[in-house]
Tab-separated table of C-alpha atoms in Angstrom:
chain	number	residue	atom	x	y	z
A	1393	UNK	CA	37.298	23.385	-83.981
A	1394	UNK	CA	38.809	26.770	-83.317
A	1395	UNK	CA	41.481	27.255	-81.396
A	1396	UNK	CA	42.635	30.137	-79.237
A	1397	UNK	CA	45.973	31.025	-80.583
A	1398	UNK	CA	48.455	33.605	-79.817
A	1399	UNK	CA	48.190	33.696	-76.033
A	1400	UNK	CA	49.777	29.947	-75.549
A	1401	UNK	CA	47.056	28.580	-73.332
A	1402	UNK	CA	45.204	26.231	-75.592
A	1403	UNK	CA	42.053	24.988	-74.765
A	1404	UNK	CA	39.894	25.158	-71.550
A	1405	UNK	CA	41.071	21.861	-70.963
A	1406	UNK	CA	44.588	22.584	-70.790
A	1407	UNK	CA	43.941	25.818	-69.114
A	1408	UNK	CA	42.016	24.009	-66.599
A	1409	UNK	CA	45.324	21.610	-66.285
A	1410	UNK	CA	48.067	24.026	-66.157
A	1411	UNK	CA	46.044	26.013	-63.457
A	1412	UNK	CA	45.459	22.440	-61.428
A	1413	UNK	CA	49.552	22.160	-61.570
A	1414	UNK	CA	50.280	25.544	-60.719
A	1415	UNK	CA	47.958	25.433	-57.721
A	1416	UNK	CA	49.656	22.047	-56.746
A	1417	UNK	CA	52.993	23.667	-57.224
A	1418	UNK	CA	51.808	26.791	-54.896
A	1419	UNK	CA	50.808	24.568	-52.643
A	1420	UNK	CA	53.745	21.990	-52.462
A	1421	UNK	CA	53.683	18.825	-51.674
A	1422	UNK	CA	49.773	19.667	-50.270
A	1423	UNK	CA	47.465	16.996	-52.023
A	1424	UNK	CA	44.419	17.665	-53.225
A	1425	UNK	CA	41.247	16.833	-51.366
A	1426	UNK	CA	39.667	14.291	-52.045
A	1427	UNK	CA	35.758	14.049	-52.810
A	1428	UNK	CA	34.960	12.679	-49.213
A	1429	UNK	CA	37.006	15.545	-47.666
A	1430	UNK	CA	35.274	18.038	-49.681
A	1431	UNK	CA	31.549	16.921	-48.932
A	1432	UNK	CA	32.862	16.586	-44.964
A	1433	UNK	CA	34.244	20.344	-45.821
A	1434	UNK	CA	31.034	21.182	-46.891
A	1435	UNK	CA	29.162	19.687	-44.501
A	1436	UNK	CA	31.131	21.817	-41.644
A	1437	UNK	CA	30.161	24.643	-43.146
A	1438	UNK	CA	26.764	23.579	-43.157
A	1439	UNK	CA	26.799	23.448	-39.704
A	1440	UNK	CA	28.416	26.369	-39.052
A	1441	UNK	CA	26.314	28.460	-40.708
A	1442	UNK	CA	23.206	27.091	-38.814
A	1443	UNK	CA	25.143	27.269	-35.724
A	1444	UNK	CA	25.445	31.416	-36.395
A	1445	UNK	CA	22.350	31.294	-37.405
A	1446	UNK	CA	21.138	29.700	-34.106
A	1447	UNK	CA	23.517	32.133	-31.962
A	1448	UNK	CA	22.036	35.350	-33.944
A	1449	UNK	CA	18.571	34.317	-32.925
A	1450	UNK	CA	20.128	33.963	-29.284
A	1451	UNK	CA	21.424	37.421	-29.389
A	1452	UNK	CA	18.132	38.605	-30.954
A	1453	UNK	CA	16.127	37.248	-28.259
A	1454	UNK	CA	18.876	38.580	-25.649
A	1455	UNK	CA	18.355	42.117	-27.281
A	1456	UNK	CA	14.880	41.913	-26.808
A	1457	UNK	CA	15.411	40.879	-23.113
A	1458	UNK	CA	17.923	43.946	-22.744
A	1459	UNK	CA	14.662	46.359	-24.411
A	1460	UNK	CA	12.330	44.702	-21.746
A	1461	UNK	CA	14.589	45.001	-19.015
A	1462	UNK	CA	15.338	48.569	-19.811
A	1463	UNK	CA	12.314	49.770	-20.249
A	1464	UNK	CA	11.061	48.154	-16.566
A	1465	UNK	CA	14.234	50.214	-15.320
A	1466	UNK	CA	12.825	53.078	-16.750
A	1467	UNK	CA	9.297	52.626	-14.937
A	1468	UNK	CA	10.733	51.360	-11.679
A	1469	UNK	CA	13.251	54.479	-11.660
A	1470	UNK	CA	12.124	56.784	-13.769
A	1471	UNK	CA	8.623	56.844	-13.254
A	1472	UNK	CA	9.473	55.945	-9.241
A	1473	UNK	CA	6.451	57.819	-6.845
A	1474	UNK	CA	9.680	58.907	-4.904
A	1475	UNK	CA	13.004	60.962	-6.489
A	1476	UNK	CA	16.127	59.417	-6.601
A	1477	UNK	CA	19.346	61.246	-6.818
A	1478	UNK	CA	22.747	60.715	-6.867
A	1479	UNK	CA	24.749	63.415	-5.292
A	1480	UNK	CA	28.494	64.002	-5.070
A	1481	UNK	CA	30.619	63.868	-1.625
A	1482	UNK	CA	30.780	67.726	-3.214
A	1483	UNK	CA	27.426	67.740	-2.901
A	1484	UNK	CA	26.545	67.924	-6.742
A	1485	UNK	CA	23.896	66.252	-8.397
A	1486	UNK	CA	25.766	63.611	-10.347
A	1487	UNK	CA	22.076	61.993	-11.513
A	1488	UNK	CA	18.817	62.284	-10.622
A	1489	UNK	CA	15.490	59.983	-12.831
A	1490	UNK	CA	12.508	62.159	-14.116
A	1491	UNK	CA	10.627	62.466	-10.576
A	1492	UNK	CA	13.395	64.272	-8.842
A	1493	UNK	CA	14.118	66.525	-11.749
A	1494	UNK	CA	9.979	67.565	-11.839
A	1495	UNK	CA	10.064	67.665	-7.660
A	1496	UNK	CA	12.974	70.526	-8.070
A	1497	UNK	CA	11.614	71.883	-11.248
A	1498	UNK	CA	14.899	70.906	-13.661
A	1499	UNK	CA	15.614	69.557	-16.873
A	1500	UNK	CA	17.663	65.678	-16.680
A	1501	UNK	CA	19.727	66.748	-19.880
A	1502	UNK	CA	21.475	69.112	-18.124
A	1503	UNK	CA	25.115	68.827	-18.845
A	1504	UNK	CA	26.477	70.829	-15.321
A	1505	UNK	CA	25.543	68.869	-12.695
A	1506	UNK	CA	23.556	71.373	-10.070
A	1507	UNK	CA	24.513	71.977	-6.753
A	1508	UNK	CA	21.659	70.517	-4.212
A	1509	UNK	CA	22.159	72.861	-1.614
A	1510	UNK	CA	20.772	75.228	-4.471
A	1511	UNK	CA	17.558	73.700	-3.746
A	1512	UNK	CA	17.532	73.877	0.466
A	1513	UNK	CA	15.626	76.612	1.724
A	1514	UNK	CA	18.550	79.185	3.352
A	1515	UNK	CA	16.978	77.882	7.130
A	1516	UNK	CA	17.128	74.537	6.326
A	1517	UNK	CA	20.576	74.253	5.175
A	1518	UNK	CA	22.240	73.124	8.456
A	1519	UNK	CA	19.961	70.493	8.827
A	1520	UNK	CA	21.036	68.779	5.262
A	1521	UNK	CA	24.925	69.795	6.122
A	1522	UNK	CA	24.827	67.946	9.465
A	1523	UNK	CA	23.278	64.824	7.777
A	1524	UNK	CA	25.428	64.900	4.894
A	1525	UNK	CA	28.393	64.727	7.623
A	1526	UNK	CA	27.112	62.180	9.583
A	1527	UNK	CA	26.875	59.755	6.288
A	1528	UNK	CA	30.125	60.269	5.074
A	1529	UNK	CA	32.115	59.897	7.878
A	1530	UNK	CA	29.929	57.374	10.229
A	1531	UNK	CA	27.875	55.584	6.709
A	1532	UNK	CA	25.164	55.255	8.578
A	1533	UNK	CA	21.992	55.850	6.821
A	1534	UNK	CA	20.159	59.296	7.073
A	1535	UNK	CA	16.752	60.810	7.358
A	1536	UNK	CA	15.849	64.448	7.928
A	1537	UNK	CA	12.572	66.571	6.982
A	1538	UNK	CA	13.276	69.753	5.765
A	1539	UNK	CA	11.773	72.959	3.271
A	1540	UNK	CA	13.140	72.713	-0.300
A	1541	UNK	CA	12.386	74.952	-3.445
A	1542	UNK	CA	12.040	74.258	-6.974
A	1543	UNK	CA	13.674	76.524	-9.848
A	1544	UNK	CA	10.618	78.653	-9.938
A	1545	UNK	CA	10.506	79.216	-6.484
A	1546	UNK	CA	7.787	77.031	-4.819
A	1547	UNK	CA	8.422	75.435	-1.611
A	1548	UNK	CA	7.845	72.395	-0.861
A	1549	UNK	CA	8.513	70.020	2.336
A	1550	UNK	CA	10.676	67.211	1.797
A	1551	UNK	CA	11.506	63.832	3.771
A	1552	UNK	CA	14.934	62.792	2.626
A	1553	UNK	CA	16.481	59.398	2.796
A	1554	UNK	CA	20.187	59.089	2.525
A	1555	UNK	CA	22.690	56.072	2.044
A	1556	UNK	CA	26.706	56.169	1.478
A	1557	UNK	CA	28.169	54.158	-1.582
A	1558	UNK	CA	30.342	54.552	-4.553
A	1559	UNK	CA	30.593	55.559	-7.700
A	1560	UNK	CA	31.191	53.360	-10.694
A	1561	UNK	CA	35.076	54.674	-10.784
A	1562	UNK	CA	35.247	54.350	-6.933
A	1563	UNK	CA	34.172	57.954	-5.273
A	1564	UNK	CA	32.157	58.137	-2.539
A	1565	UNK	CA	28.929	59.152	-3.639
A	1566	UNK	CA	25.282	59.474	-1.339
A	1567	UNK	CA	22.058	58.335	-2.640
A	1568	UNK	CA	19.229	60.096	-2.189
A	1569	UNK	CA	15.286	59.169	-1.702
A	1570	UNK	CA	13.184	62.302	-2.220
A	1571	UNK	CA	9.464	62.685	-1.240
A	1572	UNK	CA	7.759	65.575	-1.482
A	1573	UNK	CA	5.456	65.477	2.059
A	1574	UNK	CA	3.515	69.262	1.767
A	1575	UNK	CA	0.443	67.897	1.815
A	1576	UNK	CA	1.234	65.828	5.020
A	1577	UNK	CA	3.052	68.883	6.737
A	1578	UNK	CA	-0.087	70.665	5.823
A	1579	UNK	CA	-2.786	68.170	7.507
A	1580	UNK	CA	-0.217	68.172	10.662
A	1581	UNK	CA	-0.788	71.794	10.969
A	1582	UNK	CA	-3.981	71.722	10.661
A	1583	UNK	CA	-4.688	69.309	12.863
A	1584	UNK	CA	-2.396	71.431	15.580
A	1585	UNK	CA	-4.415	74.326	15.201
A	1586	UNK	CA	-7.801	72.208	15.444
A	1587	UNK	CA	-6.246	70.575	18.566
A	1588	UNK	CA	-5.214	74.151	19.969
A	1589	UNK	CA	-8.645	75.814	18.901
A	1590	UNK	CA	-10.343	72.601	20.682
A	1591	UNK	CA	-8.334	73.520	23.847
A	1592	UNK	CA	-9.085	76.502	24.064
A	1593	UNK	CA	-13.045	75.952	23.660
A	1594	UNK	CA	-13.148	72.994	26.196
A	1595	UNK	CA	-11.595	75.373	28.585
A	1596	UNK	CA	-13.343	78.096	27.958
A	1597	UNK	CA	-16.218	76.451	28.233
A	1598	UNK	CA	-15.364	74.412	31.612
A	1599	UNK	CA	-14.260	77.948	32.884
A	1600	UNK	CA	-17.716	79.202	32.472
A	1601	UNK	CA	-19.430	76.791	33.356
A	1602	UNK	CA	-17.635	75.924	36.881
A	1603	UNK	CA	-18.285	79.480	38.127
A	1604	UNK	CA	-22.393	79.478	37.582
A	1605	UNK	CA	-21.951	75.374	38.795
A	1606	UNK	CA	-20.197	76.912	41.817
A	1607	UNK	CA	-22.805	79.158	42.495
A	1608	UNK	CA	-25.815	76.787	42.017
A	1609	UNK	CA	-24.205	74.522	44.062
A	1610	UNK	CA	-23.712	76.781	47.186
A	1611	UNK	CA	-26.974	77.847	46.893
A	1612	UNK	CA	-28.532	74.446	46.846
A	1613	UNK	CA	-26.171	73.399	49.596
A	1614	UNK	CA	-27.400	76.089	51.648
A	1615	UNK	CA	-31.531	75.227	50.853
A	1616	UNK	CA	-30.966	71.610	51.529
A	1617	UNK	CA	-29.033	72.426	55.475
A	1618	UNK	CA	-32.113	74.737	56.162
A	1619	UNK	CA	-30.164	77.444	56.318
A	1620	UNK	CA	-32.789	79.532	54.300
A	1621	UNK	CA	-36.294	78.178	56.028
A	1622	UNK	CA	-37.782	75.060	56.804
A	1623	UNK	CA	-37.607	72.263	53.966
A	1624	UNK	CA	-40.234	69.068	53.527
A	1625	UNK	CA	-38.941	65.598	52.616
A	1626	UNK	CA	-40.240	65.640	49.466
A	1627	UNK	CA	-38.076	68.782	48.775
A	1628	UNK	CA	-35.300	67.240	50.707
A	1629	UNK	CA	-35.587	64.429	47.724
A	1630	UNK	CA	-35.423	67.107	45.027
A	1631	UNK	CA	-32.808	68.704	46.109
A	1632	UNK	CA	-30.259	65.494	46.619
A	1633	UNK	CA	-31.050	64.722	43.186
A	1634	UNK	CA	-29.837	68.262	42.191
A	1635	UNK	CA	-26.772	67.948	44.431
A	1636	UNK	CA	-26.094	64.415	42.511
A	1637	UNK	CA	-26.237	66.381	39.089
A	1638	UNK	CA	-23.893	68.941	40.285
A	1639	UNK	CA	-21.859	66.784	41.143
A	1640	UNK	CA	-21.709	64.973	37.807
A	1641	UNK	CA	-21.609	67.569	36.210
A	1642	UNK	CA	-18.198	69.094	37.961
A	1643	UNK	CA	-16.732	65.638	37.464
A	1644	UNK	CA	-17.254	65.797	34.095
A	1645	UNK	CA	-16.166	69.451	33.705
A	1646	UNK	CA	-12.713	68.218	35.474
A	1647	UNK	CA	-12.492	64.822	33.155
A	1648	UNK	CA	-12.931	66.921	30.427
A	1649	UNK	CA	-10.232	69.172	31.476
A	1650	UNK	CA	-7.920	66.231	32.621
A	1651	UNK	CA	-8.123	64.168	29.583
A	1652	UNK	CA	-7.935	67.222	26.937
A	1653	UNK	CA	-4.440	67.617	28.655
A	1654	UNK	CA	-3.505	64.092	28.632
A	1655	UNK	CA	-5.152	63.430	25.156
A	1656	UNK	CA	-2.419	66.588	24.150
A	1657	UNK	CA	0.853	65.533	26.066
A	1658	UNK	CA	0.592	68.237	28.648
A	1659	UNK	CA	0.015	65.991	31.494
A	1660	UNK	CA	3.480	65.780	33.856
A	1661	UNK	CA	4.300	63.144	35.426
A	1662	UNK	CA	6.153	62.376	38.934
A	1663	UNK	CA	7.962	58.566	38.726
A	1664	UNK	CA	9.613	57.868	41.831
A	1665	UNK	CA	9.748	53.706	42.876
A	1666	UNK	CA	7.459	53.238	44.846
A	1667	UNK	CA	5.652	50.290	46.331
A	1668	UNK	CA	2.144	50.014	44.595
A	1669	UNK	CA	1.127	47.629	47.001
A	1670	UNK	CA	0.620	51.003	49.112
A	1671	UNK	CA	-1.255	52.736	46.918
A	1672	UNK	CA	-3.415	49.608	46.357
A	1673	UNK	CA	-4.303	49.797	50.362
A	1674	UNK	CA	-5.259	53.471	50.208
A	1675	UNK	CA	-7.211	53.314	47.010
A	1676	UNK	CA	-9.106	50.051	48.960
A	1677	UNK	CA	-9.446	51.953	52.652
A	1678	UNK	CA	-11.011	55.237	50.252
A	1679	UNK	CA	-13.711	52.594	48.171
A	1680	UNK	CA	-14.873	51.392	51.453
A	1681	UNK	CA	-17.087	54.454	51.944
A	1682	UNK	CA	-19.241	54.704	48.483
A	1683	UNK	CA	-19.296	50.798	48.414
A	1684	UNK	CA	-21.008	50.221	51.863
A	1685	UNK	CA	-23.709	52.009	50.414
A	1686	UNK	CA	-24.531	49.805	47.912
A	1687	UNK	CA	-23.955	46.964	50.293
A	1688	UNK	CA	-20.710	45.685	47.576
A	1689	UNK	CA	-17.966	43.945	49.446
A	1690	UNK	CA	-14.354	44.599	48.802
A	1691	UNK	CA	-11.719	42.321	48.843
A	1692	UNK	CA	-8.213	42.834	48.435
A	1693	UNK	CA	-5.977	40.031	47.691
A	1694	UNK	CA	-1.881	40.685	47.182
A	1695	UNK	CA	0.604	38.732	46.071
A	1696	UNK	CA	4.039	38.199	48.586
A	1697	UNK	CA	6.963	40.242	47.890
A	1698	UNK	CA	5.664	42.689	44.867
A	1699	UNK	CA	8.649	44.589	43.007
A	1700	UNK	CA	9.161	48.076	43.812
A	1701	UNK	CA	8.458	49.946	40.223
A	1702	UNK	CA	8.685	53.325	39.013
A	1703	UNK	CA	5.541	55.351	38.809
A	1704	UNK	CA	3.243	58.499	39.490
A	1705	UNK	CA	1.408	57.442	43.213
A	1706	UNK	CA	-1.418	60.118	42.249
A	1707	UNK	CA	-2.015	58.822	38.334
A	1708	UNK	CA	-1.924	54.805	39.469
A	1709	UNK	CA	-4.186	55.961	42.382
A	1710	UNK	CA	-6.730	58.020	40.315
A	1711	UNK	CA	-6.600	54.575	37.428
A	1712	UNK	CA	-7.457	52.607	40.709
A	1713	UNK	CA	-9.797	54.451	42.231
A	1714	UNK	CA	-11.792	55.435	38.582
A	1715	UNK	CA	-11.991	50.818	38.152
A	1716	UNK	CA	-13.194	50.495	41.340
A	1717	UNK	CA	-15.744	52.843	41.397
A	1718	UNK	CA	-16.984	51.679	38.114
A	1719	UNK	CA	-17.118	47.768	39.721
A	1720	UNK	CA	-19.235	49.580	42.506
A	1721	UNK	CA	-21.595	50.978	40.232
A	1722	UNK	CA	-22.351	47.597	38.741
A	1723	UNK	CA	-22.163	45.381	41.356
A	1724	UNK	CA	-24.572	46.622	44.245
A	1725	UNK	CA	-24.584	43.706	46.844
A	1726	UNK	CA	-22.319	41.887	45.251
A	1727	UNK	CA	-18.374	41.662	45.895
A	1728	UNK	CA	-15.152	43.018	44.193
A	1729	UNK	CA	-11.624	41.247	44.218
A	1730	UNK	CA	-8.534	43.853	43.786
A	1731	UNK	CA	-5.657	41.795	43.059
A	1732	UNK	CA	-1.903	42.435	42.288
A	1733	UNK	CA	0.835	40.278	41.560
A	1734	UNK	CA	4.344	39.770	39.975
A	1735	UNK	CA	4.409	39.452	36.760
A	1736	UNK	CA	8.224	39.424	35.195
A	1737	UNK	CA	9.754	42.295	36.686
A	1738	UNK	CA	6.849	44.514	37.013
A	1739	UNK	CA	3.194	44.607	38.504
A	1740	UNK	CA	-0.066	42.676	37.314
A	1741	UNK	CA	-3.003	44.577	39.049
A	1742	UNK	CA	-6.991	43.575	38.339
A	1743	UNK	CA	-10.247	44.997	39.167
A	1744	UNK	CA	-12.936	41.399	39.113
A	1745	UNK	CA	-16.422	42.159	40.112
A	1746	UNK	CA	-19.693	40.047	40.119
A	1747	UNK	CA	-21.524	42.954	37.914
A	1748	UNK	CA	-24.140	41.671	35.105
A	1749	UNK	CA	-21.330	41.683	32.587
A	1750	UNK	CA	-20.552	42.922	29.215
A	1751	UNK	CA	-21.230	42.703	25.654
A	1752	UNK	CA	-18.812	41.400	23.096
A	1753	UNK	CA	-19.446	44.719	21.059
A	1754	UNK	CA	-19.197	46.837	24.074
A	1755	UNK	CA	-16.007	45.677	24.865
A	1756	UNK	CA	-14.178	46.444	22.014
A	1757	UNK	CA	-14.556	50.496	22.270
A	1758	UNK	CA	-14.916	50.274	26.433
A	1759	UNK	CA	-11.632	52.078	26.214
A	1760	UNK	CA	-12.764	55.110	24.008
A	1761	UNK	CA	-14.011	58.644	25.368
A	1762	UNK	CA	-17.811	59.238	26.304
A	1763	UNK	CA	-18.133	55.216	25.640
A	1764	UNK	CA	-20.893	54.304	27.839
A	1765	UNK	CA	-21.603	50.295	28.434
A	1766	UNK	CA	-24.485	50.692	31.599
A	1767	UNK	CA	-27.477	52.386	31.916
A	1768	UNK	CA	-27.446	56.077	32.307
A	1769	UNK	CA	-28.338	55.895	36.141
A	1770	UNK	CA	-25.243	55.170	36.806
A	1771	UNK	CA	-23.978	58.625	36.285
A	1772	UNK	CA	-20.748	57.838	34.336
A	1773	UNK	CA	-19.176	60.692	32.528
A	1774	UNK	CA	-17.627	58.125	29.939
A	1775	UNK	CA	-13.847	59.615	30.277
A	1776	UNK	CA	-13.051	57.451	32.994
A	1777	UNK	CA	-11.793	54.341	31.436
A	1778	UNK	CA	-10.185	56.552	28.230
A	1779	UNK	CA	-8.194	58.898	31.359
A	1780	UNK	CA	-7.194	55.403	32.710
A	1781	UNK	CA	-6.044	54.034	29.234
A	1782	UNK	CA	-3.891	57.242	29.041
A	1783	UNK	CA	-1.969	57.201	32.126
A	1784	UNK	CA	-1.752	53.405	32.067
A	1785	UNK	CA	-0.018	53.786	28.414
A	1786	UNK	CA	2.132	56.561	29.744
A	1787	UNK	CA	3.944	54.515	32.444
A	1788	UNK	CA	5.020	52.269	29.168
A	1789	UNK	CA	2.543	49.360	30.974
A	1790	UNK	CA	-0.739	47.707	28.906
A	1791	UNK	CA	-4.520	48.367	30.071
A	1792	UNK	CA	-7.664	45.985	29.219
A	1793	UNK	CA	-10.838	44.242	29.750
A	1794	UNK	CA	-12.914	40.817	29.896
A	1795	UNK	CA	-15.896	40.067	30.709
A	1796	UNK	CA	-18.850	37.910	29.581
A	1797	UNK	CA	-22.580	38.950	30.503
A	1798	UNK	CA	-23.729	37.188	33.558
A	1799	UNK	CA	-20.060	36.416	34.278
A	1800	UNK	CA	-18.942	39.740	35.819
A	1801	UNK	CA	-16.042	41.568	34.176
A	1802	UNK	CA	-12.625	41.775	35.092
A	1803	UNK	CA	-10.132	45.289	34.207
A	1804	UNK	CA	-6.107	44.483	33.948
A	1805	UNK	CA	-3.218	46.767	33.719
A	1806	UNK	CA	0.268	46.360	34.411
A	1807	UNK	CA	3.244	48.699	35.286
A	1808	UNK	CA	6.297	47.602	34.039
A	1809	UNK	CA	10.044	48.306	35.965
């Protein structure tokens, strides 16, 4: 056997002792583990290792959850239909995601924040300063429409939504909705100029129509007095129905003319409190006349002590007179119940006559202009009940109809304080 001489250790097996007692010697009076301790040390790190193990695949799956979650940030904000910004109580653009920086025409990497008032139109400018006051010092929310401009110059109309809040470090910051609403500014002018270019042909029209009307009507007046030669009944006949068409045909001129101002907001109105159960009377005392002629009886049945409310007499009478005249038309020889009554603090009025009734279809549009539910020998101009709608609606109160065919029909409306 050889042995290792010259550097004093010996053998493994003595090196293997001598290192054991200068371990134990480092270690002082520290024993040595024994076998059990060892495989229980081992066994710890066993577990520990599959317990890092287990928490890496945690942290794996919660990285995974951050990547999801960020990129559904980045298409709710992002990719938003609407821009969001956030702009300094300086009124800098601290931050803004990808659809406000393409509505104003900038770049998000920008490293100096921009100035928004860079993108108000000059005019417009007051309107975004007075907002930007109110928010700050009342933190109410804000909303304002106003003309903006992108980096290349285009205009565009936007509706702005504002909110107060603060920064991550604490400074009062305002958050800002953006929508870019040209194309709706642009179908509201549009539709302006239709509605003036409308208004100006209907009364252009009516104008030249009412002056030859005028005329034909004198005329005819004057043929069927005699006034110009003998006449025979049979032209007596003709000439009533002419007078009749006239007629019609100046009412409907005039409900043209009335409800193209209505339908456009022009139409004034006079509220002084009044007692409707007044107007009721008159409108009732006027019907008399057209509905003895067709035989129709009128009955007029108010309720004790009706409220005083606020209204136009000559609108409410005109709604009155326009339902009752329509019951007439349908209920020859039959009878026609005006009623009124208190309903909360206001006025529950309804027009019930013993007519042939109408149609579930009928009913749903009876409301709408040139909407005709009789026959056309009744000579309605089909404005009527839309005129009525209008000026019911107007006075804040609610207008509608029932009715069931053989039953009769029956018009409400009421006129709140």
């Amino acid at each position: 056997m050889v042995k290792n001489e010259g550097n004093g250790l010996g053998d493994a097996g003595e090196l293997r002792r001598r290192a054991e007692e200068i371990a134990l010697e480092k270690a002082g009076e520290q024993r040595a583990p024994s076998t059990e301790e060892i495989q229980g040390m081992l066994h710890e790190l066993r577990v520990h290792q599959i317990e890092l193990e287990m928490q890496n695949d945690e942290l794996r799956r919660t990285q995974l959850a951050l990547d999801t979650s960020k990129a559904r940030y980045f298409d709710l904000y992002e990719l938003a239909p609407v821009g969001y910004c956030t702009v300094s109580e300086q009124g800098l653009i601290l931050e803004a995601n990808l659809t406000a920086a393409t509505l104003l025409g900038t770049s998000r990497g920008g490293r100096v924040p921009w100035p928004f008032t860079q993108f108000i139109q000059k005019e417009d400018q007051d309107i975004y300063y007075l907002h930007r006051k109110n928010l700050f010092e009342t933190g109410a929310p804000q909303a304002c429409e106003l003309r903006m401009a992108k980096r290349d110059g285009t205009v565009f109309w936007a509706h702005l939504e504002a909110t107060a809040g603060k920064d991550a470090d604490g400074t009062r910051v305002c958050r800002v909705v953006m929508s870019d609403i040209t194309a709706l500014k642009k179908a509201e002018e549009a539709r302006e100029k239709l509605a003036d270019a409308k208004a100006l042909f209907t009364a252009t029209v009516s104008h030249e129509l009412r002056s030859p009307l005028a005329a034909i009507k004198a005329g005819t007046d004057l043929i069927a007095d005699g006034l110009v030669g003998p006449v025979s009944e049979e032209q007596k006949d003709i000439l009533s129905t002419m007078q009749k068409n006239i007629d019609r045909l100046v009412r409907l001129i005039n409900n043209v003319l009335f409800y193209e101002k209505v339908e456009a907001g022009k139409m004034e109105y006079v509220r002084v409190e009044e007692d409707v159960s007044e107007v009721i009377r008159e409108v009732h005392q006027s019907a008399l006349l057209f509905a003895g002629k067709r035989r129709t009886d009128l009955i007029l049945e108010l309720g004790k002590d009706l409220p005083k409310v606020k209204f136009d007499k000559d609108k409410i009478f005109q709604v009155l007179i326009n339902l009752i005249a329509n019951a007439v038309k349908y209920s020859e020889k039959g009878s026609i119940v005006t009623q009124a009554w208190r309903e909360g603090q206001g006025i529950h009025v309804c027009v019930r006559d013993s007519g042939p009734g109408i149609k579930a279809e009928s009913l749903v549009g009876i409301f709408d202009p040139f909407s005709q539910t009789g026959s056309a020998r009744q000579g309605g101009t089909g404005l009527g009940l839309a005129i009525a709608r209008e000026i019911v609606l107007a006075h804040h109160g609610k207008i509608w109809a029932e009715s069931e065919l053989g039953k009769g029909s029956a018009f409400h409306f009421t006129l709140p304080v």
